[in-house]
mmCIF file of C-alpha atoms and ligand atoms in Angstrom:
data_model
loop_
_atom_site.group_PDB
_atom_site.id
_atom_site.type_symbol
_atom_site.label_atom_id
_atom_site.label_comp_id
_atom_site.label_asym_id
_atom_site.label_seq_id
_atom_site.Cartn_x
_atom_site.Cartn_y
_atom_site.Cartn_z
ATOM 1 C CA MET E 1 16.289 22.408 3.490
ATOM 2 C CA ARG E 2 12.728 21.501 2.516
ATOM 3 C CA SER E 3 10.577 18.787 4.025
ATOM 4 C CA GLY E 4 6.976 17.721 3.863
ATOM 5 C CA ILE E 5 4.354 15.005 3.660
ATOM 6 C CA VAL E 6 2.838 13.712 0.439
ATOM 7 C CA ALA E 7 -0.174 11.393 0.366
ATOM 8 C CA ILE E 8 -0.693 8.898 -2.427
ATOM 9 C CA VAL E 9 -4.396 8.305 -3.092
ATOM 10 C CA GLY E 10 -6.434 6.493 -5.705
ATOM 11 C CA ARG E 11 -8.686 3.526 -6.211
ATOM 12 C CA PRO E 12 -7.261 0.056 -5.592
ATOM 13 C CA ASN E 13 -4.867 -1.365 -8.177
ATOM 14 C CA VAL E 14 -3.799 1.839 -9.941
ATOM 15 C CA GLY E 15 -0.217 1.338 -8.717
ATOM 16 C CA LYS E 16 0.048 3.505 -5.579
ATOM 17 C CA SER E 17 2.300 1.080 -3.717
ATOM 18 C CA SER E 18 4.427 0.536 -6.822
ATOM 19 C CA LEU E 19 4.843 4.286 -7.131
ATOM 20 C CA LEU E 20 5.848 4.645 -3.493
ATOM 21 C CA ASN E 21 8.439 1.906 -3.880
ATOM 22 C CA ALA E 22 9.755 3.496 -7.077
ATOM 23 C CA LEU E 23 9.974 6.929 -5.429
ATOM 24 C CA VAL E 24 11.872 5.830 -2.356
ATOM 25 C CA GLY E 25 13.875 3.281 -4.349
ATOM 26 C CA GLN E 26 13.127 0.368 -2.087
ATOM 27 C CA LYS E 27 10.309 -1.995 -1.330
ATOM 28 C CA VAL E 28 8.391 -0.485 1.578
ATOM 29 C CA SER E 29 4.848 -1.319 0.574
ATOM 30 C CA ILE E 30 3.639 -4.675 -0.689
ATOM 31 C CA THR E 31 2.141 -4.856 -4.161
ATOM 32 C CA ALA E 32 0.011 -7.506 -5.773
ATOM 33 C CA PRO E 33 -2.111 -7.928 -8.881
ATOM 34 C CA LYS E 34 -5.211 -7.974 -6.626
ATOM 35 C CA PRO E 35 -6.961 -4.913 -5.227
ATOM 36 C CA GLN E 36 -7.021 -4.136 -1.497
ATOM 37 C CA THR E 37 -3.475 -5.332 -0.903
ATOM 38 C CA THR E 38 -2.681 -2.276 1.166
ATOM 39 C CA ARG E 39 -4.736 -1.926 4.318
ATOM 40 C CA HIS E 40 -2.523 0.264 6.427
ATOM 41 C CA ARG E 41 -1.087 3.707 6.155
ATOM 42 C CA ILE E 42 2.505 3.070 5.216
ATOM 43 C CA GLN E 43 5.269 5.582 5.139
ATOM 44 C CA GLY E 44 8.335 5.763 2.994
ATOM 45 C CA VAL E 45 10.899 8.533 3.104
ATOM 46 C CA LEU E 46 12.633 10.057 0.100
ATOM 47 C CA HIS E 47 15.947 11.708 0.910
ATOM 48 C CA GLY E 48 17.126 14.335 -1.568
ATOM 49 C CA ASP E 49 20.155 16.621 -1.339
ATOM 50 C CA ASN E 50 18.223 19.536 0.107
ATOM 51 C CA ALA E 51 14.815 18.015 0.654
ATOM 52 C CA GLN E 52 13.038 15.189 2.386
ATOM 53 C CA ILE E 53 9.583 13.859 1.591
ATOM 54 C CA VAL E 54 7.550 11.503 3.756
ATOM 55 C CA PHE E 55 5.037 9.524 1.713
ATOM 56 C CA VAL E 56 1.857 8.056 3.084
ATOM 57 C CA ASP E 57 0.526 5.206 0.999
ATOM 58 C CA THR E 58 -3.175 5.113 1.770
ATOM 59 C CA PRO E 59 -5.455 2.123 1.543
ATOM 60 C CA GLY E 60 -7.699 2.211 -1.508
ATOM 61 C CA MET E 61 -10.903 4.101 -1.010
ATOM 62 C CA HIS E 62 -14.009 1.977 -1.184
ATOM 63 C CA ARG E 63 -17.404 3.054 -2.346
ATOM 64 C CA ALA E 64 -19.504 0.646 -0.347
ATOM 65 C CA ALA E 65 -18.321 0.776 3.256
ATOM 66 C CA LYS E 66 -20.571 -2.018 4.456
ATOM 67 C CA LYS E 67 -18.156 -3.971 6.553
ATOM 68 C CA ALA E 68 -16.187 -2.480 9.421
ATOM 69 C CA LEU E 69 -12.948 -3.393 7.630
ATOM 70 C CA ASN E 70 -13.882 -1.352 4.562
ATOM 71 C CA LYS E 71 -15.038 1.536 6.719
ATOM 72 C CA ALA E 72 -11.766 1.503 8.626
ATOM 73 C CA MET E 73 -9.900 1.551 5.331
ATOM 74 C CA ASN E 74 -11.925 4.503 4.063
ATOM 75 C CA ASP E 75 -11.390 6.439 7.299
ATOM 76 C CA ALA E 76 -7.665 5.801 7.200
ATOM 77 C CA ALA E 77 -7.569 7.017 3.597
ATOM 78 C CA SER E 78 -9.517 10.234 4.289
ATOM 79 C CA ASN E 79 -7.850 11.078 7.593
ATOM 80 C CA SER E 80 -4.426 10.879 6.054
ATOM 81 C CA LEU E 81 -5.263 13.810 3.782
ATOM 82 C CA HIS E 82 -5.832 16.500 6.399
ATOM 83 C CA TYR E 83 -2.230 17.202 7.297
ATOM 84 C CA VAL E 84 -0.385 16.648 4.039
ATOM 85 C CA ASP E 85 1.515 19.216 1.979
ATOM 86 C CA LEU E 86 0.378 17.687 -1.281
ATOM 87 C CA ALA E 87 -1.760 14.759 -2.421
ATOM 88 C CA LEU E 88 -0.969 12.665 -5.470
ATOM 89 C CA PHE E 89 -4.158 11.379 -7.093
ATOM 90 C CA VAL E 90 -3.043 8.289 -9.010
ATOM 91 C CA ILE E 91 -5.075 6.915 -11.902
ATOM 92 C CA GLU E 92 -4.428 4.356 -14.624
ATOM 93 C CA ALA E 93 -3.615 5.454 -18.161
ATOM 94 C CA GLY E 94 -6.575 5.122 -20.489
ATOM 95 C CA ARG E 95 -8.883 3.917 -17.766
ATOM 96 C CA TRP E 96 -11.339 6.067 -15.787
ATOM 97 C CA THR E 97 -13.863 4.195 -13.628
ATOM 98 C CA ASP E 98 -16.676 5.006 -11.188
ATOM 99 C CA GLU E 99 -14.238 4.300 -8.388
ATOM 100 C CA ASP E 100 -11.842 6.967 -9.699
ATOM 101 C CA GLU E 101 -14.799 9.325 -9.875
ATOM 102 C CA ALA E 102 -15.612 8.570 -6.219
ATOM 103 C CA VAL E 103 -12.044 9.321 -5.118
ATOM 104 C CA LEU E 104 -12.127 12.595 -7.058
ATOM 105 C CA GLU E 105 -15.339 13.427 -5.201
ATOM 106 C CA ARG E 106 -13.713 12.768 -1.833
ATOM 107 C CA LEU E 107 -10.786 14.972 -2.811
ATOM 108 C CA LYS E 108 -13.117 17.959 -3.191
ATOM 109 C CA SER E 109 -12.905 18.775 0.523
ATOM 110 C CA VAL E 110 -9.108 18.524 0.570
ATOM 111 C CA LYS E 111 -7.444 21.907 0.908
ATOM 112 C CA SER E 112 -3.896 20.717 0.166
ATOM 113 C CA PRO E 113 -2.806 20.947 -3.478
ATOM 114 C CA VAL E 114 -3.610 17.836 -5.490
ATOM 115 C CA ALA E 115 -1.513 16.634 -8.429
ATOM 116 C CA LEU E 116 -2.759 14.160 -11.009
ATOM 117 C CA VAL E 117 -0.514 11.170 -11.707
ATOM 118 C CA ILE E 118 -1.360 9.047 -14.718
ATOM 119 C CA ASN E 119 0.384 5.734 -14.090
ATOM 120 C CA LYS E 120 1.012 2.703 -16.330
ATOM 121 C CA VAL E 121 1.774 4.762 -19.447
ATOM 122 C CA ASP E 122 4.021 1.874 -20.533
ATOM 123 C CA LYS E 123 0.806 0.154 -21.632
ATOM 124 C CA PHE E 124 0.491 2.685 -24.454
ATOM 125 C CA SER E 125 3.050 2.615 -27.242
ATOM 126 C CA ASP E 126 1.525 5.728 -28.816
ATOM 127 C CA LYS E 127 1.511 8.447 -26.173
ATOM 128 C CA ASN E 128 -1.073 10.416 -28.198
ATOM 129 C CA ASP E 129 -3.610 7.852 -27.034
ATOM 130 C CA LEU E 130 -3.285 9.335 -23.530
ATOM 131 C CA LEU E 131 -4.511 12.744 -24.630
ATOM 132 C CA PRO E 132 -8.285 12.154 -24.542
ATOM 133 C CA LEU E 133 -8.188 11.184 -20.864
ATOM 134 C CA MET E 134 -5.891 14.069 -19.980
ATOM 135 C CA GLU E 135 -8.191 16.525 -21.750
ATOM 136 C CA LYS E 136 -11.198 15.095 -19.941
ATOM 137 C CA LEU E 137 -9.575 15.341 -16.498
ATOM 138 C CA ALA E 138 -7.759 18.658 -16.759
ATOM 139 C CA PRO E 139 -10.852 20.821 -16.138
ATOM 140 C CA LEU E 140 -12.341 18.674 -13.352
ATOM 141 C CA ARG E 141 -10.427 20.494 -10.622
ATOM 142 C CA GLU E 142 -7.352 22.618 -10.086
ATOM 143 C CA TRP E 143 -4.260 20.400 -10.353
ATOM 144 C CA ALA E 144 -0.879 21.314 -8.900
ATOM 145 C CA PHE E 145 0.484 19.560 -12.003
ATOM 146 C CA VAL E 146 -0.325 16.596 -14.234
ATOM 147 C CA MET E 147 2.315 13.877 -14.581
ATOM 148 C CA PRO E 148 2.152 10.805 -16.830
ATOM 149 C CA LEU E 149 4.562 8.097 -15.679
ATOM 150 C CA SER E 150 5.242 4.394 -15.250
ATOM 151 C CA ALA E 151 5.961 3.263 -11.703
ATOM 152 C CA LEU E 152 6.830 -0.184 -12.993
ATOM 153 C CA LYS E 153 9.364 0.937 -15.616
ATOM 154 C CA GLY E 154 10.537 3.926 -13.614
ATOM 155 C CA ALA E 155 9.650 6.331 -16.412
ATOM 156 C CA ASN E 156 9.282 9.941 -15.221
ATOM 157 C CA VAL E 157 9.512 8.919 -11.558
ATOM 158 C CA ASN E 158 12.598 11.107 -11.057
ATOM 159 C CA VAL E 159 10.841 14.030 -12.717
ATOM 160 C CA LEU E 160 7.978 13.609 -10.280
ATOM 161 C CA ALA E 161 10.355 13.438 -7.314
ATOM 162 C CA LYS E 162 12.006 16.682 -8.411
ATOM 163 C CA GLN E 163 8.645 18.422 -8.836
ATOM 164 C CA LEU E 164 7.589 17.321 -5.369
ATOM 165 C CA MET E 165 10.810 18.390 -3.659
ATOM 166 C CA GLU E 166 10.501 21.876 -5.116
ATOM 167 C CA ARG E 167 6.995 22.148 -3.718
ATOM 168 C CA MET E 168 7.730 21.139 -0.137
ATOM 169 C CA PRO E 169 7.807 23.914 2.473
ATOM 170 C CA GLU E 170 11.075 24.942 4.098
ATOM 171 C CA GLY E 171 11.772 22.993 7.249
ATOM 172 C CA PRO E 172 14.084 20.537 8.985
ATOM 173 C CA PRO E 173 14.133 16.822 8.074
ATOM 174 C CA LEU E 174 11.407 14.740 9.728
ATOM 175 C CA TYR E 175 13.384 11.486 9.726
ATOM 176 C CA PRO E 176 17.069 10.695 10.235
ATOM 177 C CA GLU E 177 19.156 10.358 7.080
ATOM 178 C CA GLY E 178 19.062 6.843 5.669
ATOM 179 C CA GLN E 179 15.771 5.808 7.240
ATOM 180 C CA VAL E 180 13.452 4.810 4.457
ATOM 181 C CA VAL E 181 10.652 3.002 6.239
ATOM 182 C CA GLY E 182 8.466 4.725 8.799
ATOM 183 C CA HIS E 183 7.134 1.614 10.473
ATOM 184 C CA ASP E 184 8.617 -1.221 12.491
ATOM 185 C CA LEU E 185 9.924 -4.676 11.719
ATOM 186 C CA SER E 186 6.966 -6.669 13.053
ATOM 187 C CA PHE E 187 4.663 -4.750 10.739
ATOM 188 C CA THR E 188 6.990 -5.453 7.817
ATOM 189 C CA ILE E 189 6.977 -9.176 8.675
ATOM 190 C CA SER E 190 3.161 -9.288 8.783
ATOM 191 C CA GLU E 191 2.904 -7.493 5.460
ATOM 192 C CA MET E 192 5.538 -9.712 3.867
ATOM 193 C CA VAL E 193 3.641 -12.865 4.892
ATOM 194 C CA ARG E 194 0.338 -11.366 3.789
ATOM 195 C CA GLU E 195 1.780 -10.504 0.379
ATOM 196 C CA LYS E 196 2.954 -14.083 -0.159
ATOM 197 C CA LEU E 197 -0.467 -15.403 0.878
ATOM 198 C CA MET E 198 -2.240 -13.037 -1.499
ATOM 199 C CA ARG E 199 -0.021 -14.153 -4.327
ATOM 200 C CA SER E 200 -0.631 -17.845 -3.609
ATOM 201 C CA LEU E 201 -4.305 -18.037 -2.722
ATOM 202 C CA ALA E 202 -7.491 -17.925 -4.783
ATOM 203 C CA GLN E 203 -9.356 -14.680 -5.441
ATOM 204 C CA GLU E 204 -11.751 -14.536 -2.465
ATOM 205 C CA LEU E 205 -9.760 -15.950 0.427
ATOM 206 C CA PRO E 206 -7.107 -13.238 0.928
ATOM 207 C CA TYR E 207 -9.674 -10.709 2.128
ATOM 208 C CA ALA E 208 -10.763 -13.089 4.881
ATOM 209 C CA LEU E 209 -7.320 -13.246 6.419
ATOM 210 C CA THR E 210 -4.918 -11.042 8.263
ATOM 211 C CA VAL E 211 -1.456 -11.598 9.680
ATOM 212 C CA GLU E 212 -0.322 -10.690 13.177
ATOM 213 C CA THR E 213 3.352 -10.877 14.129
ATOM 214 C CA GLU E 214 3.404 -12.096 17.725
ATOM 215 C CA ALA E 215 7.106 -12.124 18.483
ATOM 216 C CA VAL E 216 10.343 -10.832 17.001
ATOM 217 C CA GLU E 217 13.699 -11.328 18.664
ATOM 218 C CA ARG E 218 17.315 -11.174 17.663
ATOM 219 C CA GLU E 219 19.697 -13.930 18.715
ATOM 220 C CA GLY E 220 23.159 -12.964 17.605
ATOM 221 C CA GLY E 221 22.927 -12.680 13.821
ATOM 222 C CA LEU E 222 19.654 -14.598 13.719
ATOM 223 C CA LEU E 223 16.254 -12.935 13.534
ATOM 224 C CA LYS E 224 13.535 -15.127 15.063
ATOM 225 C CA ALA E 225 9.919 -14.268 14.360
ATOM 226 C CA SER E 226 6.542 -15.912 14.689
ATOM 227 C CA ALA E 227 3.328 -14.756 13.079
ATOM 228 C CA ILE E 228 -0.306 -15.837 13.209
ATOM 229 C CA ILE E 229 -2.425 -15.995 10.083
ATOM 230 C CA TRP E 230 -6.007 -15.290 11.172
ATOM 231 C CA VAL E 231 -8.837 -16.646 9.033
ATOM 232 C CA GLU E 232 -12.610 -16.607 9.474
ATOM 233 C CA ARG E 233 -13.470 -20.295 9.093
ATOM 234 C CA ASP E 234 -12.066 -23.799 9.495
ATOM 235 C CA GLY E 235 -12.349 -24.411 5.755
ATOM 236 C CA GLN E 236 -10.140 -21.393 5.109
ATOM 237 C CA LYS E 237 -7.601 -22.681 7.601
ATOM 238 C CA LYS E 238 -7.361 -25.943 5.650
ATOM 239 C CA ILE E 239 -6.742 -24.039 2.422
ATOM 240 C CA VAL E 240 -4.043 -21.835 3.949
ATOM 241 C CA ILE E 241 -2.240 -24.866 5.399
ATOM 242 C CA GLY E 242 -2.598 -26.819 2.162
ATOM 243 C CA GLU E 243 -2.095 -30.504 1.562
ATOM 244 C CA ASP E 244 0.393 -31.827 4.120
ATOM 245 C CA GLY E 245 1.198 -28.202 4.983
ATOM 246 C CA ALA E 246 2.555 -27.494 1.506
ATOM 247 C CA MET E 247 0.925 -24.073 1.055
ATOM 248 C CA LEU E 248 1.991 -22.777 4.450
ATOM 249 C CA LYS E 249 5.498 -24.016 3.854
ATOM 250 C CA ARG E 250 5.707 -22.310 0.475
ATOM 251 C CA VAL E 251 4.428 -19.026 1.892
ATOM 252 C CA GLY E 252 6.780 -19.221 4.880
ATOM 253 C CA THR E 253 9.803 -19.961 2.722
ATOM 254 C CA ALA E 254 9.066 -17.112 0.312
ATOM 255 C CA ALA E 255 8.528 -14.624 3.149
ATOM 256 C CA ARG E 256 11.664 -15.794 4.960
ATOM 257 C CA ARG E 257 13.820 -15.468 1.849
ATOM 258 C CA GLU E 258 12.645 -11.935 1.252
ATOM 259 C CA LEU E 259 13.180 -10.986 4.890
ATOM 260 C CA GLU E 260 16.696 -12.396 4.728
ATOM 261 C CA GLU E 261 17.373 -10.363 1.624
ATOM 262 C CA MET E 262 16.011 -7.247 3.307
ATOM 263 C CA THR E 263 17.828 -7.627 6.630
ATOM 264 C CA GLY E 264 20.984 -9.158 5.213
ATOM 265 C CA GLY E 265 21.015 -11.900 7.856
ATOM 266 C CA LYS E 266 19.520 -15.290 8.644
ATOM 267 C CA VAL E 267 15.820 -15.417 9.535
ATOM 268 C CA PHE E 268 13.800 -18.062 11.330
ATOM 269 C CA LEU E 269 10.088 -17.605 10.664
ATOM 270 C CA LYS E 270 7.338 -19.646 12.296
ATOM 271 C CA LEU E 271 3.783 -19.361 10.965
ATOM 272 C CA TRP E 272 0.551 -20.421 12.671
ATOM 273 C CA VAL E 273 -2.993 -20.449 11.319
ATOM 274 C CA ARG E 274 -5.879 -19.648 13.660
ATOM 275 C CA VAL E 275 -9.606 -19.139 13.226
ATOM 276 C CA LYS E 276 -11.436 -16.064 14.462
ATOM 277 C CA GLU E 277 -14.990 -15.955 13.175
ATOM 278 C CA GLY E 278 -16.161 -12.690 11.648
ATOM 279 C CA TRP E 279 -13.023 -10.667 12.361
ATOM 280 C CA THR E 280 -13.520 -8.515 9.267
ATOM 281 C CA ASP E 281 -16.710 -7.114 10.811
ATOM 282 C CA ASP E 282 -15.545 -6.869 14.419
ATOM 283 C CA PRO E 283 -14.222 -3.418 15.406
ATOM 284 C CA LYS E 284 -12.330 -4.837 18.409
ATOM 285 C CA ALA E 285 -10.542 -7.417 16.298
ATOM 286 C CA LEU E 286 -9.783 -4.780 13.666
ATOM 287 C CA SER E 287 -8.206 -2.489 16.190
ATOM 288 C CA ARG E 288 -6.162 -5.357 17.600
ATOM 289 C CA PHE E 289 -4.903 -6.215 14.125
ATOM 290 C CA GLY E 290 -3.800 -2.613 13.665
ATOM 291 C CA TYR E 291 -6.520 -1.252 11.384
ATOM 292 C CA GLU E 292 -7.428 2.353 12.036
ATOM 293 C CA GLY E 293 -10.891 3.767 12.505
ATOM 294 C CA GLY E 294 -13.699 1.239 12.500
HETATM 295 P P1 GDP Q 301 -2.253 -0.195 -5.518
HETATM 296 O O1 GDP Q 301 -3.407 -1.080 -5.144
HETATM 297 O O2 GDP Q 301 -2.766 1.098 -6.069
HETATM 298 O O3 GDP Q 301 -1.256 0.010 -4.417
HETATM 299 O O4 GDP Q 301 -1.503 -0.914 -6.739
HETATM 300 P P2 GDP Q 301 -0.170 -1.798 -6.755
HETATM 301 O O5 GDP Q 301 1.044 -0.947 -6.627
HETATM 302 O O6 GDP Q 301 -0.322 -2.934 -5.802
HETATM 303 O O7 GDP Q 301 -0.202 -2.295 -8.269
HETATM 304 C C1 GDP Q 301 -1.293 -3.019 -8.801
HETATM 305 C C2 GDP Q 301 -0.852 -3.765 -10.049
HETATM 306 O O8 GDP Q 301 -0.506 -2.853 -11.091
HETATM 307 C C3 GDP Q 301 0.389 -4.632 -9.829
HETATM 308 O O9 GDP Q 301 0.223 -5.827 -10.546
HETATM 309 C C4 GDP Q 301 1.506 -3.783 -10.402
HETATM 310 O O10 GDP Q 301 2.600 -4.539 -10.834
HETATM 311 C C5 GDP Q 301 0.812 -3.099 -11.556
HETATM 312 N N1 GDP Q 301 1.463 -1.822 -11.906
HETATM 313 C C6 GDP Q 301 1.843 -0.829 -11.062
HETATM 314 N N2 GDP Q 301 2.440 0.186 -11.730
HETATM 315 C C7 GDP Q 301 2.463 -0.170 -13.019
HETATM 316 C C8 GDP Q 301 2.978 0.460 -14.238
HETATM 317 O O11 GDP Q 301 3.539 1.550 -14.244
HETATM 318 N N3 GDP Q 301 2.776 -0.230 -15.408
HETATM 319 C C9 GDP Q 301 2.153 -1.444 -15.448
HETATM 320 N N4 GDP Q 301 2.027 -2.018 -16.642
HETATM 321 N N5 GDP Q 301 1.683 -2.060 -14.348
HETATM 322 C C10 GDP Q 301 1.835 -1.449 -13.152
HETATM 323 MG MG1 MG Q 302 -1.288 -0.686 -2.507
#
């Protein structure tokens, strides 16, 4: 039996969460077309015949850590690299930015092996077009291996999983068989609601809000949960609630449906919107909302 921990790192939006979900074959991390969707360290577990891999999906690394929130996200991303057996550095096919460069820089101090994953290859019909980037990156550091793939289409994801399993050290499983998600239900509920909000709201607003699940209880086959959406200003609260509560209702319904699909039972979800000024720059509030570091 082999078992180990693999970190997934990279700038926001390269597809780290999508890759995690594709690897473990189930939605454990929320994804969205906007950067900074992932703020927490999320774990997913891949169970193979003779191997188990625990993945940590790190928040994107940010260059300018001006606000406490961004600093907390950077700390969480760096700290998660100290104890891993391998780190996957995910980049986007055909696209190398200053932010990728900054992540590469941070990886210099990492002693664990680092593999390069070039995601979104489905965007290129001619795979030869990927070669220039691969040739540029190959000499930049020692790579455990280089793997082009598409998390979205599932291309090469199994090949990656096999590579990883072979590289894990010998050891007993870290999680019981069948457990895919390493975090609890209230966290999943918060993330589910936050994903729906991010998909429904305008560009700037999502970063000014966070979701806190305040209660979860089971009543027979029914799962009852309530969650608070924290925003920074009254104006933001109005937007989240929407005209006659339409936005909040839409978000609540979408989150509830997905939770019902996930749990296989009926869900009752109550959402509240509250204002807490300046929470994104308040270390105490950050710690209360579950962000590390800060
Ligand atoms: P993260 O910020 O690195 O976790 O990125 P996400 O997993 O949230 O993905 C960001 C965006 O890229 C989403 O819109 C995904 O659907 C998209 N995406 C992820 N993987 C792929 C892929 O293999 N191909 C394409 N075309 N898009 C992808
Ligand atoms: Mg993500």
